[in-house]
XYZ file of C-alpha atoms in Angstrom:
483
model
C -4.161 57.908 -36.469
C -2.921 60.856 -34.472
C -4.665 62.156 -31.371
C -5.690 65.379 -33.141
C -7.298 63.506 -36.016
C -9.019 61.145 -33.512
C -10.514 64.087 -31.631
C -11.609 65.745 -34.850
C -13.201 62.515 -36.015
C -15.013 62.094 -32.704
C -16.163 65.718 -32.887
C -17.480 65.237 -36.399
C -19.314 61.974 -35.610
C -20.437 62.637 -32.024
C -24.035 62.006 -32.898
C -23.261 58.443 -33.972
C -21.314 57.803 -30.747
C -24.105 59.166 -28.591
C -26.664 57.115 -30.485
C -24.703 53.883 -30.019
C -24.160 54.573 -26.298
C -27.825 55.402 -25.795
C -28.868 52.235 -27.648
C -26.616 50.081 -25.466
C -27.846 51.727 -22.282
C -31.470 51.384 -23.339
C -31.014 47.727 -24.314
C -29.284 46.971 -20.990
C -32.033 48.684 -19.040
C -34.691 46.802 -20.987
C -33.012 43.426 -20.518
C -32.424 44.101 -16.808
C -36.071 45.017 -16.406
C -37.283 41.915 -18.236
C -34.957 39.424 -16.492
C -36.524 37.603 -13.511
C -35.239 38.636 -10.127
C -32.856 36.284 -8.365
C -32.477 36.208 -4.572
C -29.405 34.846 -2.779
C -29.677 33.606 0.812
C -26.434 32.986 2.713
C -25.643 30.913 5.759
C -22.305 30.293 7.477
C -20.815 27.295 9.273
C -17.696 26.859 11.401
C -15.508 23.756 11.181
C -13.555 22.729 14.263
C -10.069 22.401 12.772
C -7.187 21.914 15.176
C -4.764 24.755 14.612
C -1.210 23.893 13.702
C 1.508 24.327 16.324
C 3.905 27.033 15.024
C 6.734 25.503 17.051
C 6.212 22.023 15.657
C 8.557 20.694 13.006
C 5.655 19.625 10.807
C 3.713 22.893 11.137
C 3.706 23.481 7.387
C 2.464 19.946 6.795
C -0.313 20.499 9.343
C -1.293 23.732 7.597
C -1.383 21.904 4.287
C -3.571 19.242 5.834
C -5.948 21.926 7.155
C -6.198 23.454 3.670
C -6.817 20.031 2.173
C -9.489 19.385 4.811
C -11.261 22.641 3.945
C -11.152 21.761 0.233
C -12.613 18.363 1.044
C -15.463 19.949 2.993
C -16.196 22.328 0.105
C -16.354 19.365 -2.279
C -18.616 17.563 0.171
C -20.982 20.525 0.274
C -21.153 20.495 -3.524
C -21.531 16.721 -3.743
C -24.539 14.893 -5.126
C -25.169 13.139 -1.823
C -25.741 16.427 -0.005
C -27.889 17.698 -2.893
C -30.085 14.590 -2.735
C -30.479 15.088 1.013
C -31.554 18.679 0.330
C -34.065 17.509 -2.265
C -35.478 15.001 0.189
C -35.703 17.629 2.943
C -37.385 20.249 0.747
C -39.745 17.784 -0.954
C -38.426 18.195 -4.496
C -38.798 14.491 -5.233
C -42.287 13.967 -3.815
C -44.443 15.064 -6.742
C -43.352 13.525 -10.089
C -45.671 15.920 -11.971
C -44.384 19.232 -10.615
C -42.744 21.912 -12.736
C -39.233 20.683 -11.997
C -40.016 17.156 -13.220
C -41.720 18.536 -16.299
C -38.653 20.652 -17.046
C -36.474 17.575 -16.642
C -38.633 15.620 -19.083
C -38.548 18.442 -21.593
C -34.778 18.773 -21.339
C -33.798 15.084 -21.271
C -36.887 13.331 -22.618
C -37.210 11.453 -19.335
C -33.858 9.682 -19.852
C -31.498 9.414 -16.927
C -31.838 10.019 -13.228
C -33.865 13.006 -12.087
C -31.895 13.301 -8.846
C -28.571 13.504 -10.648
C -29.913 16.091 -13.098
C -31.446 18.191 -10.355
C -28.276 17.940 -8.244
C -26.186 19.298 -11.134
C -28.750 22.064 -11.646
C -28.693 23.012 -7.968
C -24.901 22.999 -7.906
C -24.875 25.843 -10.465
C -26.959 27.957 -8.086
C -24.862 27.060 -5.059
C -21.991 29.306 -3.990
C -19.598 27.802 -1.425
C -16.753 30.038 -0.298
C -14.263 29.048 2.416
C -12.739 31.895 4.390
C -8.982 32.161 4.145
C -6.970 31.049 7.196
C -10.059 30.066 9.166
C -12.587 27.292 9.384
C -15.597 29.343 8.320
C -17.482 28.416 5.140
C -20.104 30.636 3.554
C -22.963 28.826 1.800
C -25.121 30.844 -0.590
C -28.003 29.671 -2.744
C -29.735 31.662 -5.482
C -33.392 31.201 -6.406
C -36.223 33.206 -7.948
C -38.132 33.174 -4.664
C -36.547 34.641 -1.543
C -38.267 32.102 0.729
C -37.058 29.190 -1.381
C -33.498 30.566 -1.406
C -33.399 30.742 2.408
C -35.065 27.334 2.801
C -32.658 25.572 0.433
C -29.598 27.327 1.912
C -30.588 26.158 5.408
C -31.370 22.712 4.019
C -27.860 22.581 2.564
C -26.391 23.406 5.970
C -28.440 20.716 7.732
C -27.736 18.149 5.022
C -24.024 18.931 5.211
C -24.004 18.501 9.005
C -25.909 15.220 8.783
C -23.759 13.910 5.932
C -20.454 14.777 7.616
C -21.639 13.075 10.795
C -22.828 10.045 8.825
C -19.481 9.789 7.060
C -17.806 9.660 10.461
C -20.292 7.187 11.946
C -20.652 4.762 9.021
C -17.041 3.457 9.181
C -17.452 3.010 12.943
C -20.628 0.979 12.415
C -18.916 -1.181 9.809
C -15.953 -1.630 12.147
C -18.285 -2.537 14.998
C -19.828 -5.381 13.019
C -16.390 -6.632 12.014
C -14.965 -6.426 15.533
C -18.044 -8.103 17.022
C -17.661 -11.020 14.631
C -13.940 -11.208 15.288
C -14.504 -11.016 19.063
C -16.898 -13.968 18.841
C -14.285 -15.990 16.977
C -11.550 -15.093 19.456
C -13.855 -15.906 22.352
C -14.315 -19.380 20.924
C -10.537 -19.757 20.563
C -10.037 -18.555 24.144
C -12.608 -20.997 25.526
C -11.009 -23.870 23.599
C -7.533 -22.970 24.883
C -8.798 -22.655 28.448
C -10.631 -25.990 28.241
C -7.525 -27.682 26.833
C -5.403 -26.320 29.690
C -7.958 -27.368 32.298
C -8.176 -30.906 30.879
C -4.402 -31.211 30.865
C -4.136 -30.048 34.475
C -6.939 -32.376 35.518
C -5.387 -35.407 33.782
C -1.931 -34.841 35.271
C -2.971 -33.586 38.686
C -1.630 -30.058 38.228
C -3.246 -27.261 40.170
C -2.142 -24.442 37.931
C 1.305 -23.480 36.763
C 2.348 -22.479 40.299
C 1.417 -25.929 41.664
C 3.377 -27.579 38.879
C 6.395 -25.436 39.700
C 6.198 -26.365 43.405
C 5.813 -30.041 42.613
C 8.775 -29.985 40.271
C 10.826 -28.245 42.965
C 9.853 -30.859 45.572
C 10.641 -33.769 43.277
C 13.909 -32.164 42.246
C 14.910 -31.781 45.909
C 14.102 -35.438 46.456
C 16.169 -36.349 43.416
C 19.097 -34.404 44.824
C 18.689 -36.173 48.170
C 18.701 -39.590 46.491
C 21.785 -38.584 44.564
C 23.501 -37.707 47.837
C 22.433 -41.025 49.355
C 23.722 -42.886 46.328
C 27.116 -41.248 46.617
C 27.288 -42.049 50.339
C 26.221 -45.687 49.816
C 28.719 -46.078 47.021
C 31.458 -44.993 49.429
C 30.162 -47.314 52.166
C 29.852 -50.231 49.742
C 33.405 -49.717 48.528
C 34.732 -49.648 52.065
C 32.739 -52.705 53.160
C 33.864 -54.596 50.082
C 37.502 -53.823 50.818
C 37.148 -54.946 54.424
C 35.397 -58.142 53.355
C 38.174 -58.976 50.920
C 40.795 -58.303 53.571
C 38.885 -60.375 56.120
C 38.639 -63.303 53.727
C 42.363 -63.196 52.951
C 43.653 -62.780 56.550
C 40.849 -62.690 59.114
C 43.222 -62.310 62.107
C 44.602 -59.048 60.754
C 41.275 -57.565 59.930
C 40.544 -54.412 61.996
C 37.002 -55.582 62.694
C 38.311 -58.870 64.051
C 41.068 -57.242 66.070
C 38.778 -54.599 67.501
C 35.967 -57.021 68.341
C 35.546 -57.178 72.173
C 34.735 -60.912 72.240
C 37.722 -61.755 70.095
C 39.943 -59.531 72.233
C 38.683 -61.282 75.353
C 39.207 -64.731 73.846
C 42.692 -63.762 72.644
C 43.607 -62.555 76.092
C 42.206 -65.737 77.629
C 44.108 -67.915 75.128
C 47.301 -65.997 75.915
C 46.753 -66.435 79.636
C 46.037 -70.162 79.346
C 49.026 -70.656 77.061
C 51.208 -68.898 79.601
C 49.846 -71.124 82.345
C 50.412 -74.179 80.134
C 54.032 -73.210 79.665
C 54.500 -72.739 83.376
C 52.936 -76.097 84.143
C 54.984 -77.786 81.410
C 58.153 -76.590 83.123
C 57.125 -78.151 86.434
C 55.158 -81.187 85.254
C 55.673 -83.691 82.506
C 53.817 -83.784 79.199
C 51.707 -86.705 80.307
C 50.628 -85.182 83.526
C 46.863 -84.982 83.724
C 46.954 -81.280 84.527
C 49.057 -80.623 81.471
C 46.720 -82.640 79.283
C 43.744 -80.819 80.742
C 45.396 -77.446 80.294
C 46.331 -78.263 76.711
C 42.739 -79.252 75.987
C 41.566 -75.955 77.454
C 43.971 -73.990 75.244
C 42.884 -75.939 72.219
C 39.256 -75.272 72.988
C 39.893 -71.558 73.435
C 41.750 -71.465 70.139
C 38.803 -73.148 68.447
C 36.438 -70.606 69.957
C 38.744 -67.769 68.835
C 38.851 -69.118 65.294
C 35.100 -69.545 65.208
C 34.554 -66.055 66.544
C 36.977 -64.652 64.008
C 35.160 -66.415 61.197
C 31.859 -65.138 62.527
C 33.110 -61.560 62.632
C 34.597 -61.921 59.130
C 31.297 -63.382 57.943
C 29.464 -60.407 59.445
C 31.576 -58.142 57.206
C 30.245 -60.024 54.199
C 26.703 -59.489 55.443
C 27.300 -55.754 55.828
C 28.713 -55.606 52.328
C 25.720 -57.509 50.998
C 23.366 -55.143 52.838
C 25.242 -52.137 51.454
C 25.069 -53.588 47.954
C 21.332 -54.126 48.323
C 20.810 -50.601 49.659
C 22.947 -49.232 46.857
C 20.823 -51.057 44.290
C 17.632 -49.823 45.891
C 18.828 -46.224 46.011
C 20.050 -46.441 42.416
C 16.653 -47.787 41.318
C 14.855 -45.100 43.334
C 17.180 -42.471 41.829
C 16.418 -43.577 38.267
C 12.703 -43.640 39.016
C 12.908 -40.187 40.600
C 14.895 -38.862 37.646
C 12.252 -40.225 35.265
C 9.545 -38.684 37.405
C 11.256 -35.284 37.457
C 11.743 -35.365 33.704
C 8.095 -36.278 33.217
C 6.965 -33.488 35.560
C 9.255 -31.038 33.773
C 7.812 -32.039 30.408
C 4.290 -31.669 31.781
C 5.144 -28.309 33.283
C 6.589 -27.096 29.967
C 3.539 -28.352 28.113
C 1.318 -26.662 30.685
C 3.311 -23.467 30.153
C 2.717 -23.690 26.395
C -0.999 -24.174 26.977
C -1.012 -21.318 29.485
C 0.780 -19.122 26.934
C -1.855 -20.018 24.361
C -4.542 -18.984 26.828
C -2.755 -15.698 27.553
C -2.321 -14.937 23.851
C -5.960 -15.729 23.166
C -6.995 -13.573 26.127
C -4.825 -10.671 24.945
C -6.206 -10.867 21.411
C -9.772 -11.092 22.708
C -9.291 -8.127 25.054
C -7.808 -6.001 22.242
C -10.612 -6.802 19.816
C -13.259 -6.401 22.515
C -11.818 -2.983 23.376
C -11.869 -1.912 19.743
C -15.398 -3.233 19.414
C -16.512 -1.186 22.403
C -14.770 1.907 21.045
C -16.313 1.473 17.593
C -19.732 0.893 19.121
C -19.359 4.104 21.108
C -18.225 6.043 18.037
C -21.090 4.632 15.984
C -23.545 6.116 18.482
C -21.959 9.583 18.286
C -24.350 12.456 17.713
C -21.868 15.307 17.935
C -20.395 16.936 14.840
C -17.445 19.258 14.397
C -19.652 21.631 12.361
C -21.306 24.598 14.082
C -23.839 26.901 12.437
C -22.735 30.523 12.715
C -25.507 32.064 10.641
C -28.884 30.797 9.541
C -30.046 31.999 6.144
C -33.020 34.358 6.131
C -35.083 35.569 3.166
C -33.084 38.399 1.540
C -34.744 41.792 1.283
C -33.047 42.796 -1.984
C -32.586 40.835 -5.166
C -29.079 39.667 -5.990
C -29.737 40.025 -9.712
C -30.372 41.803 -11.942
C -28.669 44.860 -10.422
C -29.769 47.852 -12.499
C -27.061 50.266 -11.354
C -24.269 47.749 -11.866
C -25.626 46.693 -15.233
C -25.984 50.301 -16.400
C -22.457 51.094 -15.257
C -21.075 48.136 -17.185
C -23.294 49.065 -20.159
C -21.946 52.632 -20.095
C -18.387 51.353 -20.193
C -19.026 48.796 -22.907
C -21.285 51.262 -24.848
C -18.528 53.868 -24.848
C -16.050 51.352 -26.212
C -18.568 50.175 -28.809
C -19.348 53.808 -29.810
C -15.656 54.511 -30.359
C -15.326 51.361 -32.427
C -18.351 52.333 -34.574
C -16.982 55.845 -35.117
C -13.587 54.519 -36.140
C -15.142 51.961 -38.493
C -17.272 54.639 -40.178
C -14.259 56.894 -40.509
C -12.261 54.149 -42.146
C -15.065 53.397 -44.598
C -15.675 57.100 -45.441
C -12.390 58.948 -45.142
C -12.470 62.750 -45.064
C -9.889 65.498 -44.706
C -9.980 66.650 -41.091
C -6.743 68.683 -40.900
C -3.924 70.024 -43.107
C -1.733 67.021 -42.377
C -4.281 64.740 -44.082
C -3.519 66.219 -47.563
C -0.046 64.736 -48.096
C -1.012 61.588 -46.105
C -4.315 60.753 -47.821
C -3.959 62.472 -51.267
C -0.236 62.150 -51.626
C -0.174 65.822 -52.798
C 1.780 68.807 -51.528
C 0.001 71.436 -49.462
C 0.298 74.817 -51.305
C -2.220 77.095 -49.657
C -4.129 76.858 -46.334
C -7.280 78.975 -46.164
C -7.970 80.029 -42.588
C -11.323 79.660 -40.976
C -13.886 82.456 -41.342
C -13.236 83.833 -37.934
C -9.548 84.078 -38.668
C -10.211 85.774 -42.072
C -12.355 88.402 -40.401
C -9.292 89.507 -38.472
C -7.378 90.276 -41.666
C -5.490 87.030 -42.004
C -4.589 86.339 -45.599
C -3.464 83.302 -47.477
C -0.616 81.449 -45.871
C 2.159 79.938 -47.923
C 3.394 76.503 -47.152
C 6.391 76.252 -44.910
C 9.781 75.384 -46.314
C 10.580 71.762 -46.364
C 7.222 70.770 -47.873
C 7.223 67.999 -50.440
C 7.452 69.534 -53.930
C 4.461 68.973 -56.182
C 4.551 66.304 -58.756
C 4.521 67.272 -62.405
C 0.979 67.911 -63.605
C -0.466 67.808 -60.113
C -3.146 70.306 -59.075
C -2.119 73.124 -56.782
C -5.611 73.808 -55.373
C -6.453 73.551 -51.653
C -9.254 71.320 -50.610
C -11.613 72.893 -48.118
C -11.346 71.780 -44.584
């Protein structure tokens, strides 16, 4: 359909279009007047969200986490738990025979949970809108009574604050119970480890790990001293044994015998008496009494010298025996000291293991006790990261129905509907509106076009069709239908 034909059709059927538009406007006004008024009360809260550092590498991730946090808070506001807290605060669940319960029974037949049904019903009237790029959330609630709308909106804010705080505190309380129980267990382990270490120190005479270290050092020094003594006695015993063997084989050539003062004196005396005997033998005969006496003296001195030499040689054997005995004693003492040092070292190492067990138990107990204290502190928290920016007040104007908005929408939709009705009527009852409709609708050539009366009054006559018109079919009528 061309624009000219559309305008002609609209001009011919303007009454129908106006009637349809007026009907739509009247119906909209009637419905808007009959609908109950709805009031929307709005409150606003601010969430303390740490802003992302623009210079940080993970700034985009932090922004995504902030957006996810805001979405979580919106879901929390619309959750059934918050709705049940609102119902409890506003007293919706106190009277089982009120209008709301009766509506629930009529809708569900009393089957199901009233709280769940009412929470879903309240969610439809709740409007939660987070502000872009900020931590502000707008909470609106719609009700038929302006006082009820403001009361429930404020109840939603308070329930949301309490619920968010409870969600932060409940894990801390659960953790506190767990850490307290674990701390008790670790305290028992620590006491057992400490008692075991104390018993071990008491049984073995250790006054702590430091005392054990000092005692091991003292005993080790004594062991080193005995080792030095053993080496020295071994050298002395070897030397005394060599001298004793030499003295037994040739006592006269033994250094101890030669260097003995008594033996030296006797040797000198023997030499002097032998010299005197030789002198006397040259002057006197062998049987002279003086010679016999002198020879007896020399023989006696030689006997004394031999006896003294044997005594000195025998004394070397005594020294060697004493050295052997001392060497055996030192060796026995060294073995005993070595055993003692090894035993003290083993005790010290065992005491170290026990001390390490005590330290580990103490560290574990301190860590759990610290966490328990922290959780106990967090469980007693009364501060929330939610701040109320605006408290809902009873609205002065109704949110719906809005007569001006509804009439504007009705005018737009009524105009469209009027055009549709006009076009439908035109399609069902086609009429010739212009000269171009003759060949299009009747499939006939246009021969003559009679001007309108105003044009005829000016002397205009019949107009012939322009060249290029479709020739008439054989037997077709050449009349002109009136416009």
